[in-house]
Amino acid sequence: MNAVVPLPDGRVHVSLPELIALRARVARAPAPPVVSRVQRSGQRPGRLHGRGMDYAESRVYQAGDDVRRMDWRLTARSGVAHTKLFQEEREGRLLILLDSNASMRFGTRARFKSVQAARAAAMAAWYAVRGGDRVGVLAFGGQRQLLRPMGGSRGALGVAGAIAAWDALPPGADETLSSALQRAGRLMHGASRVLLVSDGFAVDEAARGRMLGLVGKAQVSVLTVADALELAEPPAGRYPFAHGGVHYDVVLQGDRQRAEFARTLGDGVRRLSALATGLNLRAHTIDTTADPLDAIVALLGTGRAR
C-alpha cells in the first residue's frame, strides 16, 4: 500500500513555496545590524576581507596586494589588474534548533504550531543570509536531522527545503530538550548564534545545564511558538478536537475546569519562558496567527526582545 503524502497546505503541513516567498517579506524589514570589523570578547566575529576560503568579490589591484590572489580572468577581460577578496572563514553562522515533537502538530487558530515554527525558521534564515551570515538547521524530536550552515540564498533555500521535506516525513519518537541541546553542542559547525524555536513541552530538568553549556559557545535566543489556547484561559464552551483521525469534543463550563485546562495546555510556554528568563536569554513568544518577522528581528537584531 502506498504511503499517503501530506498536502502542503500551509495550515497543517508546511508549504515550501510559502517559505520561499517569505524572502520578499524579510527584504522589507529593517536591515540586519552592521557587525564591527574588530572582534571583541563575547561577540561573534565580523565579516572581513581576509584570507579565508570563501570568495567575496574582486577589486582593482592595489600596491601590496598578494599576487597569488590575482583575478586573472577579470584582469584579462577588463585590461586592468584585479585581485580577489575572500570572506573570512569565521563569519557569523546561525544554527536554527527546530522542535519537531508531536506537541508541535497542534493548532486552533490559522495553522499548526509546527507550520508557524517553520515560517519563523525560514524568516530567520532569510534574515541571517541578508546580513551575510551562513545558516543551518537542526531538527529535534520527531525528526533528528541536520543541515549544515551555508551562505547566501543557497543557505536560506536549503533551510526552507529541508524543513518542508522533514515535515512531510512520518514522525518519529519525541525527544527532550536536554538531548537536543547536547546534540547541538556537538553539531554546531562553528555557529556563533543559535535560535531555538519550540513550544516548550520538550523542556526537562536537565535542559538548564545543557543550555548553559551551549551559551558558553554561542549567543542563544529563544522563540516560543504557542497556540491561543496555550496563552490564555478559554471562555466557556464546547471545543472540537481531532487526534489520530479520532474526533471528540471537550466541554468547558466551570471556572475551575477552564483554569485547569489552561494550566495544562500552557505548561510548555511556562517551562520554556522560565528557562530563558533564568539564563537571561533573548526570548519572544508568538501565537499561530502572528507574523513572526518582528520577533525574528528582535531576536537576531540589536534590540532586546519584547
XYZ file of C-alpha atoms in Angstrom, residues 119-250:
132
model
C 7.612 30.026 8.876
C 9.609 31.601 11.698
C 12.656 29.454 10.925
C 12.501 30.371 7.232
C 12.263 34.074 8.081
C 15.257 33.707 10.398
C 17.193 32.052 7.576
C 16.367 34.790 5.073
C 17.180 37.479 7.644
C 20.522 35.877 8.553
C 21.766 35.473 4.984
C 20.653 39.023 4.219
C 23.227 40.087 6.813
C 25.927 37.921 5.253
C 25.720 35.008 7.691
C 25.655 31.326 6.981
C 22.576 29.485 8.229
C 21.738 25.880 9.020
C 19.020 23.964 10.850
C 18.994 21.079 13.322
C 15.632 19.367 13.866
C 14.929 17.563 17.122
C 12.061 15.391 18.230
C 10.077 13.557 15.568
C 12.840 14.376 13.084
C 16.513 14.403 14.110
C 18.354 15.723 11.103
C 20.940 18.387 10.384
C 21.524 20.790 7.525
C 24.958 22.346 7.958
C 25.261 26.152 7.749
C 25.590 27.530 4.218
C 25.833 31.068 2.956
C 23.760 33.255 0.649
C 20.454 32.347 -0.946
C 21.624 28.743 -1.144
C 21.699 28.623 2.649
C 18.185 30.012 3.143
C 16.744 27.896 0.346
C 18.421 24.864 1.847
C 16.821 25.543 5.223
C 13.376 26.034 3.667
C 13.684 22.875 1.577
C 14.923 20.771 4.477
C 12.130 21.900 6.805
C 9.451 21.202 4.186
C 10.927 17.763 3.425
C 11.171 16.819 7.108
C 7.584 17.955 7.738
C 6.348 15.513 5.082
C 8.082 12.521 6.704
C 6.355 10.215 9.207
C 7.236 11.495 12.700
C 9.478 9.507 14.971
C 9.693 9.368 18.758
C 9.719 12.534 20.851
C 12.966 13.947 22.246
C 13.736 16.007 25.325
C 15.269 19.454 25.005
C 18.325 18.407 27.008
C 19.058 15.667 24.483
C 18.602 18.117 21.617
C 20.911 20.678 23.227
C 23.549 18.015 23.761
C 23.448 17.120 20.071
C 23.503 20.795 19.098
C 26.655 21.302 21.141
C 28.363 18.573 19.114
C 26.983 19.569 15.702
C 27.272 23.371 15.696
C 29.812 23.526 12.850
C 31.189 26.836 14.051
C 27.816 28.500 14.679
C 28.158 31.757 16.610
C 24.401 32.083 17.208
C 21.653 29.570 17.968
C 17.924 30.213 17.631
C 15.706 27.723 19.459
C 12.163 27.502 18.032
C 9.887 25.380 20.227
C 6.581 25.215 22.092
C 8.405 24.325 25.312
C 6.868 20.924 26.027
C 10.265 19.278 25.475
C 11.846 21.221 28.347
C 13.077 18.820 31.035
C 15.067 19.160 34.277
C 18.414 18.596 32.563
C 17.763 21.266 29.915
C 19.135 24.136 32.017
C 22.561 22.553 32.400
C 22.733 21.676 28.702
C 21.645 25.193 27.776
C 24.377 26.662 29.977
C 26.911 24.632 28.046
C 25.529 25.908 24.752
C 25.500 29.515 25.965
C 29.221 29.155 26.587
C 29.741 28.500 22.885
C 27.248 30.792 21.156
C 24.671 33.545 21.574
C 21.370 31.750 22.187
C 17.895 33.165 21.520
C 14.534 31.520 22.159
C 11.339 31.811 20.137
C 8.338 30.161 21.783
C 5.520 29.208 19.414
C 2.162 28.735 21.126
C -1.473 28.220 20.276
C -4.012 30.768 21.514
C -5.437 28.208 23.951
C -1.976 27.844 25.498
C -1.675 31.554 26.227
C -4.997 32.426 27.881
C -7.835 30.762 29.730
C -10.546 29.799 27.208
C -14.117 31.052 27.528
C -16.828 28.564 28.417
C -17.989 26.442 25.510
C -17.603 23.243 23.510
C -14.262 22.712 21.767
C -13.933 20.130 18.957
C -10.576 18.336 18.712
C -9.114 15.710 16.412
C -6.173 13.408 17.051
C -5.045 10.391 15.082
C -8.184 10.526 12.972
C -10.431 10.498 16.046
C -12.752 13.474 16.585
C -14.070 14.410 20.011
C -15.425 17.413 21.913
C -14.116 18.966 25.107
